[in-house]
Amino acid sequence: MGKINIGFLLSELSVMSYFSSDLLSETKRLLKLFNIKPKKSLSQSFVVSINLIRDIIDLSAISPSDVVLEIGAGLGTLTQFLAERAGKVIAIEVDSRLLKVLRWVLRDYDNVDLIHGDVLKIDFPLVDKVVSNLPFKISSPITFKLIEEPKFNFAVLTYQREFADRLVAEPGTSQYGRLTVAASLFARVELVRYASRFCFYPPPSVDVAVVKIYPKMKSLSDDERFLLELLRYLFSQRNRKLRSPLLHYLVKVRNLSKGRSMRILSNIPYLEDRVRDLSPNQFLEVAKIVRRELM
Ligand code: SAH
């Protein structure tokens, strides 16, 4: 293929990718033109469903005064929709091959700042909204990074379905765990809808879910921080009654005598309930008492 052909195809592509609903064939064409083979190790699955993009855009309610952060911009498909509506888009992408595509696809937008780097190593800028189809493999650290020190009003994020289920799980279910309790301490989480894995190309191994996160915008209390530490031990024995992992924590982790540990336990409620059944507030109640006893 000669140079002229490529140039022609590219300019045609960038117009089409915005107006046409056939995002799948355009995505494949773009990958081919730039000779890019998607990397599983970077969770590279690119959005090809116009309906999913519309839902994400509607949920984000973006206005021209908004600064929007996008994590893992990929081929810039969602980025273009964001840039049409926002005052400014800050898009982070780690893969230098995709940076080339992004510079090309987004060349007509002067309101997009591209940042080449690893989202887990970058200090997030202060923005109004975070809107992203996330790299699924690092959902957990990204989510903790976002909600522990929130620098945005709300986020609209696509996760793998089972990760989203864990974020909003009810006590007693198999999805309920430390992530659920942490999310409820830091944020309010709404699972908006599930979507097929075929909204992405190449499709990830499982279906996905769109989630809206409203951070609580307050720093955690000492009790809450202590609870996060404690939960690591408690959920490693999620099916046991609270008494057993708690005693283990006091004796083995805090090096207390058995006698002192038993005295502490005598002040604690829910000892006969199974770890997996305690609500976030009940955990907090337990953490408060244990922490006070340890001081
Ligand atoms: N948001 C795009 C791409 C989703 S695929 C879309 O909807 O089409 C996930 C993207 O995240 C890929 O482009 C991948 O290269 C990028 N990515 C993976 N790990 C990353 C990291 N640590 N930091 C920044 N970007 C990352």
mmCIF file of C-alpha atoms and ligand atoms in Angstrom:
data_model
loop_
_atom_site.group_PDB
_atom_site.id
_atom_site.type_symbol
_atom_site.label_atom_id
_atom_site.label_comp_id
_atom_site.label_asym_id
_atom_site.label_seq_id
_atom_site.Cartn_x
_atom_site.Cartn_y
_atom_site.Cartn_z
ATOM 1 C CA MET A 1 0.000 0.000 0.000
ATOM 2 C CA GLY A 2 1.410 3.413 -0.966
ATOM 3 C CA LYS A 3 1.634 6.441 1.272
ATOM 4 C CA ILE A 4 -1.183 8.319 -0.416
ATOM 5 C CA ASN A 5 -3.525 5.435 0.147
ATOM 6 C CA ILE A 6 -2.772 5.312 3.820
ATOM 7 C CA GLY A 7 -3.273 9.029 4.231
ATOM 8 C CA PHE A 8 -6.568 8.836 2.414
ATOM 9 C CA LEU A 9 -7.756 5.911 4.491
ATOM 10 C CA LEU A 10 -6.753 7.599 7.716
ATOM 11 C CA SER A 11 -8.610 10.818 7.055
ATOM 12 C CA GLU A 12 -11.633 8.865 5.942
ATOM 13 C CA LEU A 13 -11.370 6.773 9.073
ATOM 14 C CA SER A 14 -11.292 9.593 11.546
ATOM 15 C CA VAL A 15 -14.482 11.065 10.102
ATOM 16 C CA MET A 16 -16.176 7.696 9.962
ATOM 17 C CA SER A 17 -15.212 6.632 13.429
ATOM 18 C CA TYR A 18 -17.263 9.469 14.772
ATOM 19 C CA PHE A 19 -20.330 9.226 12.577
ATOM 20 C CA SER A 20 -20.612 5.603 11.619
ATOM 21 C CA SER A 21 -21.973 2.882 13.847
ATOM 22 C CA ASP A 22 -19.680 0.266 12.357
ATOM 23 C CA LEU A 23 -16.955 0.765 14.891
ATOM 24 C CA LEU A 24 -15.834 -2.836 14.710
ATOM 25 C CA SER A 25 -14.581 -2.769 11.143
ATOM 26 C CA GLU A 26 -13.012 0.646 11.697
ATOM 27 C CA THR A 27 -11.231 -0.578 14.810
ATOM 28 C CA LYS A 28 -9.841 -3.546 12.904
ATOM 29 C CA ARG A 29 -8.802 -1.262 10.064
ATOM 30 C CA LEU A 30 -7.047 1.151 12.399
ATOM 31 C CA LEU A 31 -5.158 -1.699 14.097
ATOM 32 C CA LYS A 32 -4.097 -3.012 10.715
ATOM 33 C CA LEU A 33 -3.011 0.366 9.382
ATOM 34 C CA PHE A 34 -0.815 0.984 12.384
ATOM 35 C CA ASN A 35 0.257 -2.650 12.444
ATOM 36 C CA ILE A 36 -0.809 -3.136 16.041
ATOM 37 C CA LYS A 37 -1.549 -6.502 17.614
ATOM 38 C CA PRO A 38 -3.529 -5.921 20.822
ATOM 39 C CA LYS A 39 -1.666 -6.976 23.969
ATOM 40 C CA LYS A 40 -3.537 -9.137 26.455
ATOM 41 C CA SER A 41 -1.008 -8.209 29.124
ATOM 42 C CA LEU A 42 -2.260 -4.602 28.885
ATOM 43 C CA SER A 43 -5.958 -5.631 28.781
ATOM 44 C CA GLN A 44 -6.236 -4.173 25.302
ATOM 45 C CA SER A 45 -9.867 -4.561 24.251
ATOM 46 C CA PHE A 46 -11.198 -1.565 22.347
ATOM 47 C CA VAL A 47 -14.781 -0.371 22.547
ATOM 48 C CA VAL A 48 -16.764 -1.081 19.359
ATOM 49 C CA SER A 49 -20.351 -0.604 20.556
ATOM 50 C CA ILE A 50 -21.898 2.751 19.792
ATOM 51 C CA ASN A 51 -24.716 1.939 22.243
ATOM 52 C CA LEU A 52 -22.291 1.386 25.086
ATOM 53 C CA ILE A 53 -20.487 4.630 24.230
ATOM 54 C CA ARG A 54 -23.819 6.510 24.170
ATOM 55 C CA ASP A 55 -24.778 5.133 27.583
ATOM 56 C CA ILE A 56 -21.410 6.078 29.034
ATOM 57 C CA ILE A 57 -21.656 9.567 27.571
ATOM 58 C CA ASP A 58 -25.255 10.028 28.831
ATOM 59 C CA LEU A 59 -24.323 8.869 32.321
ATOM 60 C CA SER A 60 -21.383 11.256 32.373
ATOM 61 C CA ALA A 61 -23.570 14.303 31.609
ATOM 62 C CA ILE A 62 -20.562 16.216 30.385
ATOM 63 C CA SER A 63 -20.740 19.972 29.968
ATOM 64 C CA PRO A 64 -18.332 22.358 28.219
ATOM 65 C CA SER A 65 -16.975 23.496 31.575
ATOM 66 C CA ASP A 66 -15.940 19.943 32.543
ATOM 67 C CA VAL A 67 -12.401 18.627 32.722
ATOM 68 C CA VAL A 68 -12.535 14.871 32.161
ATOM 69 C CA LEU A 69 -9.892 12.232 32.889
ATOM 70 C CA GLU A 70 -9.743 9.089 30.741
ATOM 71 C CA ILE A 71 -7.599 6.150 31.857
ATOM 72 C CA GLY A 72 -6.281 3.882 29.091
ATOM 73 C CA ALA A 73 -7.376 5.845 26.013
ATOM 74 C CA GLY A 74 -6.561 3.029 23.569
ATOM 75 C CA LEU A 75 -7.404 4.021 20.000
ATOM 76 C CA GLY A 76 -9.160 7.180 21.155
ATOM 77 C CA THR A 77 -12.686 6.080 20.282
ATOM 78 C CA LEU A 78 -14.298 7.112 23.569
ATOM 79 C CA THR A 79 -11.843 10.010 23.793
ATOM 80 C CA GLN A 80 -13.347 11.622 20.677
ATOM 81 C CA PHE A 81 -16.848 11.527 22.139
ATOM 82 C CA LEU A 82 -15.563 13.038 25.369
ATOM 83 C CA ALA A 83 -13.611 15.741 23.539
ATOM 84 C CA GLU A 84 -16.735 16.762 21.587
ATOM 85 C CA ARG A 85 -18.509 17.597 24.836
ATOM 86 C CA ALA A 86 -15.952 18.482 27.507
ATOM 87 C CA GLY A 87 -13.934 21.647 27.955
ATOM 88 C CA LYS A 88 -10.844 19.508 28.309
ATOM 89 C CA VAL A 89 -9.946 15.830 28.268
ATOM 90 C CA ILE A 90 -6.823 14.452 29.925
ATOM 91 C CA ALA A 91 -6.153 10.998 28.453
ATOM 92 C CA ILE A 92 -3.596 8.589 29.911
ATOM 93 C CA GLU A 93 -2.155 5.739 27.832
ATOM 94 C CA VAL A 94 0.838 3.535 28.579
ATOM 95 C CA ASP A 95 1.443 1.885 25.183
ATOM 96 C CA SER A 96 3.635 4.008 22.901
ATOM 97 C CA ARG A 97 2.191 2.269 19.809
ATOM 98 C CA LEU A 98 -1.246 3.572 20.779
ATOM 99 C CA LEU A 99 0.132 7.040 21.500
ATOM 100 C CA LYS A 100 0.917 7.304 17.800
ATOM 101 C CA VAL A 101 -2.644 6.372 16.903
ATOM 102 C CA LEU A 102 -4.052 8.765 19.494
ATOM 103 C CA ARG A 103 -1.991 11.685 18.184
ATOM 104 C CA TRP A 104 -3.337 10.971 14.733
ATOM 105 C CA VAL A 105 -6.979 10.268 15.589
ATOM 106 C CA LEU A 106 -7.221 13.257 17.925
ATOM 107 C CA ARG A 107 -5.205 15.704 15.802
ATOM 108 C CA ASP A 108 -8.184 18.028 15.244
ATOM 109 C CA TYR A 109 -8.972 18.368 18.944
ATOM 110 C CA ASP A 110 -7.041 21.059 20.753
ATOM 111 C CA ASN A 111 -8.761 20.247 24.051
ATOM 112 C CA VAL A 112 -7.144 16.840 24.582
ATOM 113 C CA ASP A 113 -3.995 16.467 26.709
ATOM 114 C CA LEU A 114 -2.322 13.114 26.074
ATOM 115 C CA ILE A 115 -0.235 11.731 28.892
ATOM 116 C CA HIS A 116 2.116 8.861 28.053
ATOM 117 C CA GLY A 117 2.539 6.814 31.212
ATOM 118 C CA ASP A 118 1.413 4.169 33.646
ATOM 119 C CA VAL A 119 -1.778 5.190 35.399
ATOM 120 C CA LEU A 120 -0.572 3.582 38.633
ATOM 121 C CA LYS A 121 2.548 5.763 38.696
ATOM 122 C CA ILE A 122 0.974 9.067 37.714
ATOM 123 C CA ASP A 123 -0.334 11.563 40.229
ATOM 124 C CA PHE A 124 -3.931 12.136 39.115
ATOM 125 C CA PRO A 125 -4.848 15.692 38.123
ATOM 126 C CA LEU A 126 -7.831 17.466 39.692
ATOM 127 C CA VAL A 127 -10.793 16.955 37.333
ATOM 128 C CA ASP A 128 -14.592 17.069 37.337
ATOM 129 C CA LYS A 129 -15.225 13.560 36.066
ATOM 130 C CA VAL A 130 -13.393 10.325 35.317
ATOM 131 C CA VAL A 131 -14.813 8.408 32.350
ATOM 132 C CA SER A 132 -13.049 5.244 31.177
ATOM 133 C CA ASN A 133 -13.227 1.735 29.862
ATOM 134 C CA LEU A 134 -10.569 0.560 32.273
ATOM 135 C CA PRO A 135 -7.695 -1.861 31.679
ATOM 136 C CA PHE A 136 -9.382 -4.758 33.501
ATOM 137 C CA LYS A 137 -6.236 -6.421 34.842
ATOM 138 C CA ILE A 138 -5.496 -3.465 37.088
ATOM 139 C CA SER A 139 -9.098 -2.629 38.072
ATOM 140 C CA SER A 140 -8.395 -3.098 41.752
ATOM 141 C CA PRO A 141 -5.344 -0.810 42.178
ATOM 142 C CA ILE A 142 -6.888 1.820 39.879
ATOM 143 C CA THR A 143 -10.122 1.813 41.879
ATOM 144 C CA PHE A 144 -8.300 2.117 45.198
ATOM 145 C CA LYS A 145 -6.121 4.882 43.789
ATOM 146 C CA LEU A 146 -9.200 6.757 42.543
ATOM 147 C CA ILE A 147 -11.321 6.496 45.670
ATOM 148 C CA GLU A 148 -8.689 6.744 48.393
ATOM 149 C CA GLU A 149 -7.814 10.292 47.435
ATOM 150 C CA PRO A 150 -10.673 11.436 45.253
ATOM 151 C CA LYS A 151 -9.901 14.245 42.852
ATOM 152 C CA PHE A 152 -13.203 14.126 40.917
ATOM 153 C CA ASN A 153 -16.960 14.493 41.480
ATOM 154 C CA PHE A 154 -17.953 11.144 40.042
ATOM 155 C CA ALA A 155 -16.652 8.440 37.761
ATOM 156 C CA VAL A 156 -18.314 6.361 35.032
ATOM 157 C CA LEU A 157 -16.235 3.228 34.561
ATOM 158 C CA THR A 158 -16.478 -0.048 32.681
ATOM 159 C CA TYR A 159 -15.214 -3.077 34.608
ATOM 160 C CA GLN A 160 -15.294 -6.805 34.127
ATOM 161 C CA ARG A 161 -18.661 -8.004 35.324
ATOM 162 C CA GLU A 162 -17.440 -10.053 38.265
ATOM 163 C CA PHE A 163 -15.308 -7.185 39.558
ATOM 164 C CA ALA A 164 -18.338 -4.858 39.425
ATOM 165 C CA ASP A 165 -20.394 -7.495 41.259
ATOM 166 C CA ARG A 166 -17.791 -7.522 44.029
ATOM 167 C CA LEU A 167 -17.965 -3.731 44.337
ATOM 168 C CA VAL A 168 -21.703 -3.783 45.111
ATOM 169 C CA ALA A 169 -22.076 -7.227 46.735
ATOM 170 C CA GLU A 170 -24.418 -7.861 49.658
ATOM 171 C CA PRO A 171 -23.088 -9.413 52.876
ATOM 172 C CA GLY A 172 -23.373 -13.196 52.870
ATOM 173 C CA THR A 173 -22.770 -13.587 49.130
ATOM 174 C CA SER A 174 -19.640 -15.127 47.668
ATOM 175 C CA GLN A 175 -18.703 -11.837 45.970
ATOM 176 C CA TYR A 176 -18.757 -9.922 49.259
ATOM 177 C CA GLY A 177 -15.290 -9.106 50.554
ATOM 178 C CA ARG A 178 -12.663 -6.546 51.488
ATOM 179 C CA LEU A 179 -13.169 -4.712 48.187
ATOM 180 C CA THR A 180 -16.904 -4.326 48.894
ATOM 181 C CA VAL A 181 -16.334 -3.018 52.408
ATOM 182 C CA ALA A 182 -13.543 -0.673 51.281
ATOM 183 C CA ALA A 183 -15.672 0.673 48.425
ATOM 184 C CA SER A 184 -18.526 1.378 50.814
ATOM 185 C CA LEU A 185 -16.197 3.262 53.193
ATOM 186 C CA PHE A 186 -14.776 5.456 50.447
ATOM 187 C CA ALA A 187 -17.632 5.828 47.996
ATOM 188 C CA ARG A 188 -21.177 5.188 46.883
ATOM 189 C CA VAL A 189 -21.202 2.707 44.028
ATOM 190 C CA GLU A 190 -24.015 2.117 41.519
ATOM 191 C CA LEU A 191 -23.926 -0.777 39.079
ATOM 192 C CA VAL A 192 -25.770 0.759 36.133
ATOM 193 C CA ARG A 193 -25.896 -2.099 33.658
ATOM 194 C CA TYR A 194 -24.143 -5.146 32.291
ATOM 195 C CA ALA A 195 -22.918 -5.277 28.714
ATOM 196 C CA SER A 196 -21.679 -8.022 26.448
ATOM 197 C CA ARG A 197 -17.965 -8.715 26.068
ATOM 198 C CA PHE A 198 -18.566 -8.244 22.340
ATOM 199 C CA CYS A 199 -18.905 -4.504 22.902
ATOM 200 C CA PHE A 200 -15.105 -4.734 22.761
ATOM 201 C CA TYR A 201 -12.600 -5.943 20.199
ATOM 202 C CA PRO A 202 -10.883 -8.257 20.759
ATOM 203 C CA PRO A 203 -13.544 -9.362 23.252
ATOM 204 C CA PRO A 204 -12.313 -9.878 26.823
ATOM 205 C CA SER A 205 -12.932 -13.314 28.365
ATOM 206 C CA VAL A 206 -16.000 -12.227 30.341
ATOM 207 C CA ASP A 207 -18.859 -9.714 30.080
ATOM 208 C CA VAL A 208 -18.547 -6.209 31.463
ATOM 209 C CA ALA A 209 -20.488 -3.768 33.624
ATOM 210 C CA VAL A 210 -20.878 -0.005 33.679
ATOM 211 C CA VAL A 211 -20.484 1.439 37.150
ATOM 212 C CA LYS A 212 -20.927 4.917 38.552
ATOM 213 C CA ILE A 213 -18.839 5.881 41.572
ATOM 214 C CA TYR A 214 -19.438 8.892 43.810
ATOM 215 C CA PRO A 215 -16.485 9.309 46.176
ATOM 216 C CA LYS A 216 -17.206 10.427 49.722
ATOM 217 C CA MET A 217 -14.684 13.269 49.499
ATOM 218 C CA LYS A 218 -13.503 12.955 53.072
ATOM 219 C CA SER A 219 -10.341 11.426 54.360
ATOM 220 C CA LEU A 220 -10.676 8.166 56.257
ATOM 221 C CA SER A 221 -10.789 8.180 60.037
ATOM 222 C CA ASP A 222 -8.143 6.239 61.987
ATOM 223 C CA ASP A 223 -10.782 3.595 62.745
ATOM 224 C CA GLU A 224 -11.533 3.169 59.042
ATOM 225 C CA ARG A 225 -7.839 2.846 58.160
ATOM 226 C CA PHE A 226 -7.421 0.273 60.881
ATOM 227 C CA LEU A 227 -10.448 -1.607 59.553
ATOM 228 C CA LEU A 228 -8.837 -1.891 56.111
ATOM 229 C CA GLU A 229 -5.802 -3.517 57.705
ATOM 230 C CA LEU A 230 -7.927 -5.804 59.870
ATOM 231 C CA LEU A 231 -10.082 -6.916 56.929
ATOM 232 C CA ARG A 232 -7.100 -8.549 55.241
ATOM 233 C CA TYR A 233 -6.935 -11.034 58.100
ATOM 234 C CA LEU A 234 -10.667 -11.411 58.604
ATOM 235 C CA PHE A 235 -11.528 -12.169 54.973
ATOM 236 C CA SER A 236 -8.733 -14.701 54.659
ATOM 237 C CA GLN A 237 -11.054 -16.790 56.870
ATOM 238 C CA ARG A 238 -14.330 -15.515 55.465
ATOM 239 C CA ASN A 239 -16.378 -18.614 56.367
ATOM 240 C CA ARG A 240 -15.225 -18.812 59.991
ATOM 241 C CA LYS A 241 -16.958 -17.160 62.897
ATOM 242 C CA LEU A 242 -15.460 -13.744 63.664
ATOM 243 C CA ARG A 243 -14.008 -15.014 66.963
ATOM 244 C CA SER A 244 -11.388 -17.213 65.336
ATOM 245 C CA PRO A 245 -9.635 -14.882 62.844
ATOM 246 C CA LEU A 246 -9.855 -12.023 65.338
ATOM 247 C CA LEU A 247 -8.133 -14.064 68.036
ATOM 248 C CA HIS A 248 -5.553 -15.123 65.472
ATOM 249 C CA TYR A 249 -4.940 -11.470 64.585
ATOM 250 C CA LEU A 250 -4.459 -10.407 68.219
ATOM 251 C CA VAL A 251 -2.158 -13.286 69.145
ATOM 252 C CA LYS A 252 -0.183 -13.843 65.936
ATOM 253 C CA VAL A 253 -0.094 -10.408 64.330
ATOM 254 C CA ARG A 254 -0.173 -8.147 67.381
ATOM 255 C CA ASN A 255 1.770 -10.570 69.604
ATOM 256 C CA LEU A 256 -0.631 -10.262 72.544
ATOM 257 C CA SER A 257 -0.912 -12.931 75.190
ATOM 258 C CA LYS A 258 -3.817 -15.305 74.939
ATOM 259 C CA GLY A 259 -5.234 -13.911 78.198
ATOM 260 C CA ARG A 260 -5.141 -10.296 77.060
ATOM 261 C CA SER A 261 -6.602 -11.293 73.676
ATOM 262 C CA MET A 262 -9.488 -13.114 75.325
ATOM 263 C CA ARG A 263 -10.219 -10.070 77.511
ATOM 264 C CA ILE A 264 -10.352 -7.884 74.397
ATOM 265 C CA LEU A 265 -12.638 -10.353 72.648
ATOM 266 C CA SER A 266 -15.057 -10.249 75.583
ATOM 267 C CA ASN A 267 -15.876 -6.636 74.655
ATOM 268 C CA ILE A 268 -16.579 -7.362 71.020
ATOM 269 C CA PRO A 269 -19.960 -8.032 69.402
ATOM 270 C CA TYR A 270 -20.779 -10.442 66.527
ATOM 271 C CA LEU A 271 -18.147 -13.007 67.594
ATOM 272 C CA GLU A 272 -20.435 -15.887 66.681
ATOM 273 C CA ASP A 273 -21.314 -14.443 63.242
ATOM 274 C CA ARG A 274 -19.431 -15.587 60.184
ATOM 275 C CA VAL A 275 -17.033 -13.019 58.715
ATOM 276 C CA ARG A 276 -18.788 -13.057 55.326
ATOM 277 C CA ASP A 277 -22.111 -12.081 56.974
ATOM 278 C CA LEU A 278 -21.019 -8.876 58.743
ATOM 279 C CA SER A 279 -22.107 -5.568 57.187
ATOM 280 C CA PRO A 280 -19.597 -2.749 56.579
ATOM 281 C CA ASN A 281 -21.000 -0.868 59.602
ATOM 282 C CA GLN A 282 -20.696 -3.913 61.833
ATOM 283 C CA PHE A 283 -17.066 -4.310 60.764
ATOM 284 C CA LEU A 284 -16.473 -0.673 61.606
ATOM 285 C CA GLU A 285 -18.034 -1.142 65.041
ATOM 286 C CA VAL A 286 -15.679 -4.083 65.664
ATOM 287 C CA ALA A 287 -12.625 -2.198 64.366
ATOM 288 C CA LYS A 288 -13.375 0.770 66.653
ATOM 289 C CA ILE A 289 -13.434 -1.385 69.770
ATOM 290 C CA VAL A 290 -10.334 -3.410 68.848
ATOM 291 C CA ARG A 291 -8.385 -0.271 68.046
ATOM 292 C CA ARG A 292 -9.373 1.371 71.324
ATOM 293 C CA GLU A 293 -8.351 -1.731 73.237
ATOM 294 C CA LEU A 294 -4.968 -1.783 71.476
ATOM 295 C CA MET A 295 -4.140 1.848 72.210
HETATM 296 N N1 SAH B 1 -10.494 2.988 26.596
HETATM 297 C C1 SAH B 1 -10.199 2.363 25.321
HETATM 298 C C2 SAH B 1 -9.230 1.221 25.473
HETATM 299 C C3 SAH B 1 -9.615 0.177 26.479
HETATM 300 S S1 SAH B 1 -8.403 -1.108 26.572
HETATM 301 C C4 SAH B 1 -11.479 1.908 24.680
HETATM 302 O O1 SAH B 1 -12.514 1.957 25.317
HETATM 303 O O2 SAH B 1 -11.442 1.512 23.528
HETATM 304 C C5 SAH B 1 -7.437 -0.596 27.960
HETATM 305 C C6 SAH B 1 -6.407 0.431 27.619
HETATM 306 O O3 SAH B 1 -5.654 0.723 28.782
HETATM 307 C C7 SAH B 1 -5.399 -0.014 26.562
HETATM 308 O O4 SAH B 1 -5.272 0.992 25.620
HETATM 309 C C8 SAH B 1 -4.104 -0.226 27.352
HETATM 310 O O5 SAH B 1 -2.939 -0.010 26.602
HETATM 311 C C9 SAH B 1 -4.273 0.784 28.456
HETATM 312 N N2 SAH B 1 -3.501 0.473 29.662
HETATM 313 C C10 SAH B 1 -3.228 -0.750 30.187
HETATM 314 N N3 SAH B 1 -2.491 -0.634 31.298
HETATM 315 C C11 SAH B 1 -2.294 0.694 31.498
HETATM 316 C C12 SAH B 1 -1.590 1.452 32.490
HETATM 317 N N4 SAH B 1 -0.966 0.856 33.514
HETATM 318 N N5 SAH B 1 -1.589 2.803 32.382
HETATM 319 C C13 SAH B 1 -2.226 3.422 31.362
HETATM 320 N N6 SAH B 1 -2.898 2.762 30.399
HETATM 321 C C14 SAH B 1 -2.944 1.414 30.467
#
